[in-house]
Amino acid sequence: MNKIKYCFASFFFLFAAMVFAQETEEKEGREPGHVNQSRFKQLYEEFSTPNTYRSASGAPGPDYYQQQADYKMDITLDDKNAKIYGEETITYTNNSPDDLEFLWVQLDQNVRAKDSKSPLRNGNGVNIAYTAGNFAQTYVTEPFDGGFNIDWVKDASGKPLSFTINQTMMRINIPQALKSGASTSFSIKWWYNIPDHTVNRARSGFEYFPKDGNRAYVIAQFFPRMAVYSDVEGWQNHQFWGSGEFALPFGNYEVDITVPADHVVDATGVLQNRKEVFTKEMMKRYDQAKKSYDKPVVIVTQAEVEAKEGSFSEKTNTWKFKTEPGQMVRDFGFATSRKFIWDMQAVKIGNRDVMAVSMYPKEGNPLWEEQSTKAVVQTLKTYSKFTFDYPYHKAISVHAKNQGMEYPMICWNYGRPNEDGTYSDRTKYGMISVIIHEVGHNFFPMIVNSDERQWGWMDEGLDTFMQYLAEQEFGENYPDVIAPNDKYPSRRGEAAKIVPYMAGDQSYISPIMSNPENVYQLGPNAYGKPATALNILRETVMGKELFDHAFKTYSKRWMFKHPTPEDFFRTMEDASAVDLDWYWRGWFYTTDYVDIGVKEVKKYYVTNEITKEMKEYMAARNLTAADLPPLVYLAEERSEDFNEDLKGKAPSEVSQNLNEFMMDNLTAEERAQVQEPKYFYEVTFDKPGGIPMPLIVEYTYADGTKENITYPAEIWRKNDAEVKRVISSQKELVGIVVDPKLETADIDTTNNAWPIKEEKSDFDQFKEKVKGK
């Protein structure tokens, strides 16, 4: 064995024993509970066992199935009385391996029934103050009766079917079990009173315009809809209380909508009778729009709308919509009014053209004609780039006061200028952002069809994350909309913007993995925090290349399917080779926060003398100097082992052992190229926060140079409280900053720097201000 191998072997065995002893002493010296390796434990206890329906990789298994619900509907809108009437035939196909004894149908409008339990589910006391409208609605006016009125339910032969209504769920009591692989058809006739959605933020309804007596309708959840039956929960028949949104199976839709003849309509699906309901001029403009890729073409102008606002036609038109063959859709919504201006623009997505569409009353101009369709176009481009090519033929943004709600191919969005047409940047950016968000919901959950009733973050959080990417690209592609040299002012997504929530009162914070009905702050919980977690994961933990590939893999795997959180978590790891169980646990399963800082910095110099610490180690083990191989020691500055002669000297000048080692194992040329460090620092980083994160450190040296090092989150795997790193350098270290770019959502940055930066008190700042005058 040559000298270098011998030295390495000797050092290895000795220092292995020393490190073991040091770790043991550290563990024994810490408070009980400080050692917590469970943060890096695999999520086997939290996750269900993989099976043939859902694989361990996060992909659908070989036996994965999903049900299908096909709808044929005739809908009539009574504009004078604000009522809607409908009759539907549902054909339900049981693709599960189970025989179904009954069928569950959702009656979401029953949340507005007079006897609804939804208003009673929260405790409340007397408020400090009320708006007049809120007070009147709470204590003065009669509750609005907006629940479903079911006229009948019949089987395919026209015979009545028994049914049972439990709040927002209706059980169809089929006479015989629906066998695995079989289909059944049944029909429902119903009607209900359409709510004014501006009164209490209903998800659909009308807005009344008193100046001209018109209504603009945005209609959804308007028909009895099949509940989901899956391998995860069986029937997803949780009640709709108002916050948890919707779980729906895919199917085909054929819907005829009868409205006043002076109305226009757009909806989910392809318009089948365009030439019957469009004027010749509208058809001409529509043909132009299909070829216009740079700007919208107005199909119905503001002047045309104003001319018919007082017409109130007694005649009707029926608009016929049908989903494209073989293209599964999970829901249906439509918008109609005589007040709607209508514009369209073609956008190239993959190898097909998609129509970006906006509908808005004149009250939305000039803001809507300037920005709405731009936002739709950008959303389709950005989301398609990061997931899959948008598969539907159109995406519609409809203006609705105080609204933000999504359905396949159509959504409602707020953002209204002042009556004189002026608007603030806040209004402009708010409108663009909500359009991006709601159009983006076409991807999550309209296509990647997660269970919103149970896992609100799976659509809202993923969509808010994608919204951030689309907003930033909007700012790059439309610089005329953004202030010069500025970027889009996204409200959510950046790490620092979630800090106030994560640093808040733990009594009012819930894990992301909570049902949306059971959290205090739904916005930060289901939208902001998961979006920020994914953004940090992309930019700081995984890197964009690995993240983007894994995210696209998840999106494509679960297109037109029903994923669970586990499918997402597993796919992100499967497609990236990054173990992220620690990340999911900290960010999604707990209410822990990030707080990492610099606890202590010690300065050392190389010495040839045995240090006090080494002597104590030797005494404890009955060792003498003769028992040890030649060693190199580090003496802490200002300790009893330190003397001023050590300063400024190269290690090989001080340590004869090191000099001999280099002489024996390096050639003269190699020794000439060696840059020996003259400064050694032991830096202790601590972690008061519960979430382990990569340790991002900026080191500053006396000559003004900086060095940035990112230590992986696994640095905390053996000691969840603090870790130490030795920095060796030819230059003197003068400053350390943890998380210098605020990438980790650290809730307390006062401990992030060394030396500690003295911050002047408010009183001192006041004195300086007065003195300056």
mmCIF file with all atom_site columns, C-alpha atoms in Angstrom, residues 382-557:
data_model
loop_
_atom_site.group_PDB
_atom_site.id
_atom_site.type_symbol
_atom_site.label_atom_id
_atom_site.label_alt_id
_atom_site.label_comp_id
_atom_site.label_asym_id
_atom_site.label_entity_id
_atom_site.label_seq_id
_atom_site.pdbx_PDB_ins_code
_atom_site.Cartn_x
_atom_site.Cartn_y
_atom_site.Cartn_z
_atom_site.occupancy
_atom_site.B_iso_or_equiv
_atom_site.pdbx_formal_charge
_atom_site.auth_seq_id
_atom_site.auth_comp_id
_atom_site.auth_asym_id
_atom_site.auth_atom_id
_atom_site.pdbx_PDB_model_num
ATOM 1   C CA . THR A 1 382 ? -48.929 29.043 -22.028 1.00 0.00 ? 382 THR A CA 1
ATOM 2   C CA . TYR A 1 383 ? -51.001 26.215 -20.578 1.00 0.00 ? 383 TYR A CA 1
ATOM 3   C CA . SER A 1 384 ? -50.643 24.158 -23.762 1.00 0.00 ? 384 SER A CA 1
ATOM 4   C CA . LYS A 1 385 ? -46.869 24.591 -23.649 1.00 0.00 ? 385 LYS A CA 1
ATOM 5   C CA . PHE A 1 386 ? -46.579 23.268 -20.105 1.00 0.00 ? 386 PHE A CA 1
ATOM 6   C CA . THR A 1 387 ? -49.252 20.529 -20.251 1.00 0.00 ? 387 THR A CA 1
ATOM 7   C CA . PHE A 1 388 ? -50.814 19.361 -23.535 1.00 0.00 ? 388 PHE A CA 1
ATOM 8   C CA . ASP A 1 389 ? -52.315 21.004 -26.597 1.00 0.00 ? 389 ASP A CA 1
ATOM 9   C CA . TYR A 1 390 ? -55.729 22.433 -25.765 1.00 0.00 ? 390 TYR A CA 1
ATOM 10  C CA . PRO A 1 391 ? -58.118 19.886 -27.295 1.00 0.00 ? 391 PRO A CA 1
ATOM 11  C CA . TYR A 1 392 ? -61.358 21.857 -27.551 1.00 0.00 ? 392 TYR A CA 1
ATOM 12  C CA . HIS A 1 393 ? -62.308 24.105 -30.472 1.00 0.00 ? 393 HIS A CA 1
ATOM 13  C CA . LYS A 1 394 ? -62.923 27.288 -28.451 1.00 0.00 ? 394 LYS A CA 1
ATOM 14  C CA . ALA A 1 395 ? -62.446 29.047 -25.106 1.00 0.00 ? 395 ALA A CA 1
ATOM 15  C CA . ILE A 1 396 ? -64.940 31.725 -24.066 1.00 0.00 ? 396 ILE A CA 1
ATOM 16  C CA . SER A 1 397 ? -64.532 34.536 -21.540 1.00 0.00 ? 397 SER A CA 1
ATOM 17  C CA . VAL A 1 398 ? -67.849 36.062 -20.433 1.00 0.00 ? 398 VAL A CA 1
ATOM 18  C CA . HIS A 1 399 ? -68.073 39.307 -18.474 1.00 0.00 ? 399 HIS A CA 1
ATOM 19  C CA . ALA A 1 400 ? -70.109 38.985 -15.278 1.00 0.00 ? 400 ALA A CA 1
ATOM 20  C CA . LYS A 1 401 ? -70.013 41.363 -12.340 1.00 0.00 ? 401 LYS A CA 1
ATOM 21  C CA . ASN A 1 402 ? -68.079 40.040 -9.327  1.00 0.00 ? 402 ASN A CA 1
ATOM 22  C CA . GLN A 1 403 ? -67.790 36.604 -10.939 1.00 0.00 ? 403 GLN A CA 1
ATOM 23  C CA . GLY A 1 404 ? -64.983 34.139 -11.409 1.00 0.00 ? 404 GLY A CA 1
ATOM 24  C CA . MET A 1 405 ? -66.220 30.691 -12.356 1.00 0.00 ? 405 MET A CA 1
ATOM 25  C CA . GLU A 1 406 ? -65.267 28.009 -14.857 1.00 0.00 ? 406 GLU A CA 1
ATOM 26  C CA . TYR A 1 407 ? -66.828 25.332 -17.059 1.00 0.00 ? 407 TYR A CA 1
ATOM 27  C CA . PRO A 1 408 ? -65.660 23.430 -20.147 1.00 0.00 ? 408 PRO A CA 1
ATOM 28  C CA . MET A 1 409 ? -64.914 25.931 -22.936 1.00 0.00 ? 409 MET A CA 1
ATOM 29  C CA . ILE A 1 410 ? -66.653 28.805 -21.100 1.00 0.00 ? 410 ILE A CA 1
ATOM 30  C CA . CYS A 1 411 ? -66.119 30.887 -17.968 1.00 0.00 ? 411 CYS A CA 1
ATOM 31  C CA . TRP A 1 412 ? -67.390 34.043 -16.236 1.00 0.00 ? 412 TRP A CA 1
ATOM 32  C CA . ASN A 1 413 ? -65.008 36.821 -15.215 1.00 0.00 ? 413 ASN A CA 1
ATOM 33  C CA . TYR A 1 414 ? -65.146 40.115 -13.347 1.00 0.00 ? 414 TYR A CA 1
ATOM 34  C CA . GLY A 1 415 ? -63.477 43.453 -14.075 1.00 0.00 ? 415 GLY A CA 1
ATOM 35  C CA . ARG A 1 416 ? -65.595 46.494 -14.889 1.00 0.00 ? 416 ARG A CA 1
ATOM 36  C CA . PRO A 1 417 ? -64.405 50.040 -15.625 1.00 0.00 ? 417 PRO A CA 1
ATOM 37  C CA . ASN A 1 418 ? -65.983 53.124 -14.142 1.00 0.00 ? 418 ASN A CA 1
ATOM 38  C CA . GLU A 1 419 ? -69.096 54.526 -15.831 1.00 0.00 ? 419 GLU A CA 1
ATOM 39  C CA . ASP A 1 420 ? -66.980 57.070 -17.713 1.00 0.00 ? 420 ASP A CA 1
ATOM 40  C CA . GLY A 1 421 ? -64.822 54.262 -19.119 1.00 0.00 ? 421 GLY A CA 1
ATOM 41  C CA . THR A 1 422 ? -61.758 54.901 -16.976 1.00 0.00 ? 422 THR A CA 1
ATOM 42  C CA . TYR A 1 423 ? -60.163 52.142 -14.953 1.00 0.00 ? 423 TYR A CA 1
ATOM 43  C CA . SER A 1 424 ? -57.266 51.620 -12.590 1.00 0.00 ? 424 SER A CA 1
ATOM 44  C CA . ASP A 1 425 ? -54.320 49.294 -13.026 1.00 0.00 ? 425 ASP A CA 1
ATOM 45  C CA . ARG A 1 426 ? -55.790 47.217 -10.213 1.00 0.00 ? 426 ARG A CA 1
ATOM 46  C CA . THR A 1 427 ? -58.998 46.711 -12.190 1.00 0.00 ? 427 THR A CA 1
ATOM 47  C CA . LYS A 1 428 ? -57.097 45.956 -15.385 1.00 0.00 ? 428 LYS A CA 1
ATOM 48  C CA . TYR A 1 429 ? -54.732 43.416 -13.876 1.00 0.00 ? 429 TYR A CA 1
ATOM 49  C CA . GLY A 1 430 ? -57.497 41.895 -11.784 1.00 0.00 ? 430 GLY A CA 1
ATOM 50  C CA . MET A 1 431 ? -59.549 41.288 -14.913 1.00 0.00 ? 431 MET A CA 1
ATOM 51  C CA . ILE A 1 432 ? -56.662 39.846 -16.926 1.00 0.00 ? 432 ILE A CA 1
ATOM 52  C CA . SER A 1 433 ? -55.689 37.570 -14.029 1.00 0.00 ? 433 SER A CA 1
ATOM 53  C CA . VAL A 1 434 ? -59.169 36.208 -13.422 1.00 0.00 ? 434 VAL A CA 1
ATOM 54  C CA . ILE A 1 435 ? -59.600 35.500 -17.143 1.00 0.00 ? 435 ILE A CA 1
ATOM 55  C CA . ILE A 1 436 ? -56.301 33.612 -17.235 1.00 0.00 ? 436 ILE A CA 1
ATOM 56  C CA . HIS A 1 437 ? -57.288 31.692 -14.116 1.00 0.00 ? 437 HIS A CA 1
ATOM 57  C CA . GLU A 1 438 ? -60.794 30.738 -15.239 1.00 0.00 ? 438 GLU A CA 1
ATOM 58  C CA . VAL A 1 439 ? -59.844 29.895 -18.832 1.00 0.00 ? 439 VAL A CA 1
ATOM 59  C CA . GLY A 1 440 ? -56.957 27.908 -17.371 1.00 0.00 ? 440 GLY A CA 1
ATOM 60  C CA . HIS A 1 441 ? -59.443 25.766 -15.468 1.00 0.00 ? 441 HIS A CA 1
ATOM 61  C CA . ASN A 1 442 ? -60.172 24.105 -18.808 1.00 0.00 ? 442 ASN A CA 1
ATOM 62  C CA . PHE A 1 443 ? -56.939 22.193 -18.151 1.00 0.00 ? 443 PHE A CA 1
ATOM 63  C CA . PHE A 1 444 ? -57.449 21.675 -14.400 1.00 0.00 ? 444 PHE A CA 1
ATOM 64  C CA . PRO A 1 445 ? -60.044 20.233 -13.656 1.00 0.00 ? 445 PRO A CA 1
ATOM 65  C CA . MET A 1 446 ? -62.116 20.201 -16.868 1.00 0.00 ? 446 MET A CA 1
ATOM 66  C CA . ILE A 1 447 ? -59.639 17.883 -18.623 1.00 0.00 ? 447 ILE A CA 1
ATOM 67  C CA . VAL A 1 448 ? -57.338 16.663 -15.823 1.00 0.00 ? 448 VAL A CA 1
ATOM 68  C CA . ASN A 1 449 ? -60.489 15.858 -13.882 1.00 0.00 ? 449 ASN A CA 1
ATOM 69  C CA . SER A 1 450 ? -59.652 15.920 -10.184 1.00 0.00 ? 450 SER A CA 1
ATOM 70  C CA . ASP A 1 451 ? -62.260 15.719 -7.426  1.00 0.00 ? 451 ASP A CA 1
ATOM 71  C CA . GLU A 1 452 ? -62.906 19.351 -6.482  1.00 0.00 ? 452 GLU A CA 1
ATOM 72  C CA . ARG A 1 453 ? -65.399 18.413 -3.799  1.00 0.00 ? 453 ARG A CA 1
ATOM 73  C CA . GLN A 1 454 ? -62.659 16.631 -1.843  1.00 0.00 ? 454 GLN A CA 1
ATOM 74  C CA . TRP A 1 455 ? -59.364 18.149 -3.018  1.00 0.00 ? 455 TRP A CA 1
ATOM 75  C CA . GLY A 1 456 ? -59.895 21.825 -3.804  1.00 0.00 ? 456 GLY A CA 1
ATOM 76  C CA . TRP A 1 457 ? -56.170 22.474 -4.191  1.00 0.00 ? 457 TRP A CA 1
ATOM 77  C CA . MET A 1 458 ? -55.799 19.976 -7.032  1.00 0.00 ? 458 MET A CA 1
ATOM 78  C CA . ASP A 1 459 ? -57.596 22.286 -9.427  1.00 0.00 ? 459 ASP A CA 1
ATOM 79  C CA . GLU A 1 460 ? -57.248 25.689 -7.747  1.00 0.00 ? 460 GLU A CA 1
ATOM 80  C CA . GLY A 1 461 ? -53.637 25.301 -6.678  1.00 0.00 ? 461 GLY A CA 1
ATOM 81  C CA . LEU A 1 462 ? -52.373 23.780 -9.921  1.00 0.00 ? 462 LEU A CA 1
ATOM 82  C CA . ASP A 1 463 ? -54.338 26.343 -11.902 1.00 0.00 ? 463 ASP A CA 1
ATOM 83  C CA . THR A 1 464 ? -53.019 29.260 -9.806  1.00 0.00 ? 464 THR A CA 1
ATOM 84  C CA . PHE A 1 465 ? -49.476 27.982 -10.352 1.00 0.00 ? 465 PHE A CA 1
ATOM 85  C CA . MET A 1 466 ? -50.059 27.857 -14.102 1.00 0.00 ? 466 MET A CA 1
ATOM 86  C CA . GLN A 1 467 ? -51.763 31.251 -13.922 1.00 0.00 ? 467 GLN A CA 1
ATOM 87  C CA . TYR A 1 468 ? -48.520 32.721 -12.571 1.00 0.00 ? 468 TYR A CA 1
ATOM 88  C CA . LEU A 1 469 ? -46.566 31.355 -15.543 1.00 0.00 ? 469 LEU A CA 1
ATOM 89  C CA . ALA A 1 470 ? -49.176 32.653 -17.997 1.00 0.00 ? 470 ALA A CA 1
ATOM 90  C CA . GLU A 1 471 ? -49.270 36.104 -16.358 1.00 0.00 ? 471 GLU A CA 1
ATOM 91  C CA . GLN A 1 472 ? -45.516 36.456 -16.663 1.00 0.00 ? 472 GLN A CA 1
ATOM 92  C CA . GLU A 1 473 ? -45.635 35.441 -20.324 1.00 0.00 ? 473 GLU A CA 1
ATOM 93  C CA . PHE A 1 474 ? -48.545 37.842 -20.869 1.00 0.00 ? 474 PHE A CA 1
ATOM 94  C CA . GLY A 1 475 ? -46.332 40.637 -19.561 1.00 0.00 ? 475 GLY A CA 1
ATOM 95  C CA . GLU A 1 476 ? -43.549 39.615 -21.948 1.00 0.00 ? 476 GLU A CA 1
ATOM 96  C CA . ASN A 1 477 ? -45.810 39.283 -24.987 1.00 0.00 ? 477 ASN A CA 1
ATOM 97  C CA . TYR A 1 478 ? -47.946 42.372 -24.398 1.00 0.00 ? 478 TYR A CA 1
ATOM 98  C CA . PRO A 1 479 ? -45.469 45.024 -23.169 1.00 0.00 ? 479 PRO A CA 1
ATOM 99  C CA . ASP A 1 480 ? -47.912 47.755 -24.172 1.00 0.00 ? 480 ASP A CA 1
ATOM 100 C CA . VAL A 1 481 ? -50.213 46.583 -21.357 1.00 0.00 ? 481 VAL A CA 1
ATOM 101 C CA . ILE A 1 482 ? -47.507 46.541 -18.671 1.00 0.00 ? 482 ILE A CA 1
ATOM 102 C CA . ALA A 1 483 ? -45.708 49.553 -17.273 1.00 0.00 ? 483 ALA A CA 1
ATOM 103 C CA . PRO A 1 484 ? -42.292 50.107 -18.948 1.00 0.00 ? 484 PRO A CA 1
ATOM 104 C CA . ASN A 1 485 ? -39.451 47.962 -17.574 1.00 0.00 ? 485 ASN A CA 1
ATOM 105 C CA . ASP A 1 486 ? -41.870 46.215 -15.241 1.00 0.00 ? 486 ASP A CA 1
ATOM 106 C CA . LYS A 1 487 ? -43.170 42.676 -15.063 1.00 0.00 ? 487 LYS A CA 1
ATOM 107 C CA . TYR A 1 488 ? -46.703 41.455 -14.585 1.00 0.00 ? 488 TYR A CA 1
ATOM 108 C CA . PRO A 1 489 ? -47.768 42.105 -10.955 1.00 0.00 ? 489 PRO A CA 1
ATOM 109 C CA . SER A 1 490 ? -48.906 38.601 -10.079 1.00 0.00 ? 490 SER A CA 1
ATOM 110 C CA . ARG A 1 491 ? -50.805 38.440 -6.792  1.00 0.00 ? 491 ARG A CA 1
ATOM 111 C CA . ARG A 1 492 ? -49.837 34.840 -6.077  1.00 0.00 ? 492 ARG A CA 1
ATOM 112 C CA . GLY A 1 493 ? -47.002 32.499 -6.963  1.00 0.00 ? 493 GLY A CA 1
ATOM 113 C CA . GLU A 1 494 ? -43.852 34.190 -5.710  1.00 0.00 ? 494 GLU A CA 1
ATOM 114 C CA . ALA A 1 495 ? -42.426 32.789 -2.484  1.00 0.00 ? 495 ALA A CA 1
ATOM 115 C CA . ALA A 1 496 ? -42.492 35.998 -0.440  1.00 0.00 ? 496 ALA A CA 1
ATOM 116 C CA . LYS A 1 497 ? -46.218 36.525 -1.039  1.00 0.00 ? 497 LYS A CA 1
ATOM 117 C CA . ILE A 1 498 ? -47.297 33.464 0.970   1.00 0.00 ? 498 ILE A CA 1
ATOM 118 C CA . VAL A 1 499 ? -45.231 34.452 4.036   1.00 0.00 ? 499 VAL A CA 1
ATOM 119 C CA . PRO A 1 500 ? -47.983 36.440 5.843   1.00 0.00 ? 500 PRO A CA 1
ATOM 120 C CA . TYR A 1 501 ? -50.313 33.422 5.648   1.00 0.00 ? 501 TYR A CA 1
ATOM 121 C CA . MET A 1 502 ? -47.741 30.842 6.748   1.00 0.00 ? 502 MET A CA 1
ATOM 122 C CA . ALA A 1 503 ? -46.572 33.109 9.563   1.00 0.00 ? 503 ALA A CA 1
ATOM 123 C CA . GLY A 1 504 ? -50.121 33.660 10.788  1.00 0.00 ? 504 GLY A CA 1
ATOM 124 C CA . ASP A 1 505 ? -52.094 32.339 13.721  1.00 0.00 ? 505 ASP A CA 1
ATOM 125 C CA . GLN A 1 506 ? -51.934 28.543 13.559  1.00 0.00 ? 506 GLN A CA 1
ATOM 126 C CA . SER A 1 507 ? -55.481 28.386 14.945  1.00 0.00 ? 507 SER A CA 1
ATOM 127 C CA . TYR A 1 508 ? -56.720 29.614 11.579  1.00 0.00 ? 508 TYR A CA 1
ATOM 128 C CA . ILE A 1 509 ? -54.442 27.628 9.267   1.00 0.00 ? 509 ILE A CA 1
ATOM 129 C CA . SER A 1 510 ? -55.145 24.153 7.892   1.00 0.00 ? 510 SER A CA 1
ATOM 130 C CA . PRO A 1 511 ? -52.996 21.761 5.860   1.00 0.00 ? 511 PRO A CA 1
ATOM 131 C CA . ILE A 1 512 ? -53.430 21.979 2.101   1.00 0.00 ? 512 ILE A CA 1
ATOM 132 C CA . MET A 1 513 ? -54.675 18.388 2.264   1.00 0.00 ? 513 MET A CA 1
ATOM 133 C CA . SER A 1 514 ? -57.936 19.519 3.867   1.00 0.00 ? 514 SER A CA 1
ATOM 134 C CA . ASN A 1 515 ? -61.444 19.458 2.497   1.00 0.00 ? 515 ASN A CA 1
ATOM 135 C CA . PRO A 1 516 ? -62.265 22.966 1.214   1.00 0.00 ? 516 PRO A CA 1
ATOM 136 C CA . GLU A 1 517 ? -65.328 23.146 3.456   1.00 0.00 ? 517 GLU A CA 1
ATOM 137 C CA . ASN A 1 518 ? -63.192 22.757 6.572   1.00 0.00 ? 518 ASN A CA 1
ATOM 138 C CA . VAL A 1 519 ? -60.683 25.617 6.280   1.00 0.00 ? 519 VAL A CA 1
ATOM 139 C CA . TYR A 1 520 ? -60.819 29.198 7.516   1.00 0.00 ? 520 TYR A CA 1
ATOM 140 C CA . GLN A 1 521 ? -58.827 30.815 4.712   1.00 0.00 ? 521 GLN A CA 1
ATOM 141 C CA . LEU A 1 522 ? -59.711 29.012 1.500   1.00 0.00 ? 522 LEU A CA 1
ATOM 142 C CA . GLY A 1 523 ? -57.873 31.441 -0.786  1.00 0.00 ? 523 GLY A CA 1
ATOM 143 C CA . PRO A 1 524 ? -54.390 31.010 0.697   1.00 0.00 ? 524 PRO A CA 1
ATOM 144 C CA . ASN A 1 525 ? -55.013 27.345 1.543   1.00 0.00 ? 525 ASN A CA 1
ATOM 145 C CA . ALA A 1 526 ? -56.278 26.041 -1.803  1.00 0.00 ? 526 ALA A CA 1
ATOM 146 C CA . TYR A 1 527 ? -54.919 28.676 -4.206  1.00 0.00 ? 527 TYR A CA 1
ATOM 147 C CA . GLY A 1 528 ? -51.915 30.570 -2.878  1.00 0.00 ? 528 GLY A CA 1
ATOM 148 C CA . LYS A 1 529 ? -49.951 28.062 -0.824  1.00 0.00 ? 529 LYS A CA 1
ATOM 149 C CA . PRO A 1 530 ? -50.043 25.111 -3.274  1.00 0.00 ? 530 PRO A CA 1
ATOM 150 C CA . ALA A 1 531 ? -49.250 27.471 -6.173  1.00 0.00 ? 531 ALA A CA 1
ATOM 151 C CA . THR A 1 532 ? -46.287 28.864 -4.251  1.00 0.00 ? 532 THR A CA 1
ATOM 152 C CA . ALA A 1 533 ? -45.160 25.373 -3.264  1.00 0.00 ? 533 ALA A CA 1
ATOM 153 C CA . LEU A 1 534 ? -45.128 24.317 -6.916  1.00 0.00 ? 534 LEU A CA 1
ATOM 154 C CA . ASN A 1 535 ? -43.342 27.485 -7.972  1.00 0.00 ? 535 ASN A CA 1
ATOM 155 C CA . ILE A 1 536 ? -40.624 26.950 -5.360  1.00 0.00 ? 536 ILE A CA 1
ATOM 156 C CA . LEU A 1 537 ? -40.419 23.298 -6.366  1.00 0.00 ? 537 LEU A CA 1
ATOM 157 C CA . ARG A 1 538 ? -39.888 24.346 -9.991  1.00 0.00 ? 538 ARG A CA 1
ATOM 158 C CA . GLU A 1 539 ? -37.468 27.209 -9.501  1.00 0.00 ? 539 GLU A CA 1
ATOM 159 C CA . THR A 1 540 ? -35.506 26.234 -6.384  1.00 0.00 ? 540 THR A CA 1
ATOM 160 C CA . VAL A 1 541 ? -35.820 22.545 -5.491  1.00 0.00 ? 541 VAL A CA 1
ATOM 161 C CA . MET A 1 542 ? -36.069 20.565 -8.741  1.00 0.00 ? 542 MET A CA 1
ATOM 162 C CA . GLY A 1 543 ? -35.101 23.057 -11.406 1.00 0.00 ? 543 GLY A CA 1
ATOM 163 C CA . LYS A 1 544 ? -37.255 24.018 -14.370 1.00 0.00 ? 544 LYS A CA 1
ATOM 164 C CA . GLU A 1 545 ? -36.194 21.237 -16.729 1.00 0.00 ? 545 GLU A CA 1
ATOM 165 C CA . LEU A 1 546 ? -36.948 18.365 -14.349 1.00 0.00 ? 546 LEU A CA 1
ATOM 166 C CA . PHE A 1 547 ? -40.119 19.965 -13.024 1.00 0.00 ? 547 PHE A CA 1
ATOM 167 C CA . ASP A 1 548 ? -41.547 20.850 -16.416 1.00 0.00 ? 548 ASP A CA 1
ATOM 168 C CA . HIS A 1 549 ? -41.033 17.340 -17.759 1.00 0.00 ? 549 HIS A CA 1
ATOM 169 C CA . ALA A 1 550 ? -42.656 15.758 -14.694 1.00 0.00 ? 550 ALA A CA 1
ATOM 170 C CA . PHE A 1 551 ? -45.567 18.220 -14.670 1.00 0.00 ? 551 PHE A CA 1
ATOM 171 C CA . LYS A 1 552 ? -46.259 17.626 -18.340 1.00 0.00 ? 552 LYS A CA 1
ATOM 172 C CA . THR A 1 553 ? -46.063 13.867 -17.738 1.00 0.00 ? 553 THR A CA 1
ATOM 173 C CA . TYR A 1 554 ? -48.714 14.132 -15.026 1.00 0.00 ? 554 TYR A CA 1
ATOM 174 C CA . SER A 1 555 ? -50.929 16.309 -17.220 1.00 0.00 ? 555 SER A CA 1
ATOM 175 C CA . LYS A 1 556 ? -50.770 13.925 -20.178 1.00 0.00 ? 556 LYS A CA 1
ATOM 176 C CA . ARG A 1 557 ? -51.171 10.787 -18.080 1.00 0.00 ? 557 ARG A CA 1
#
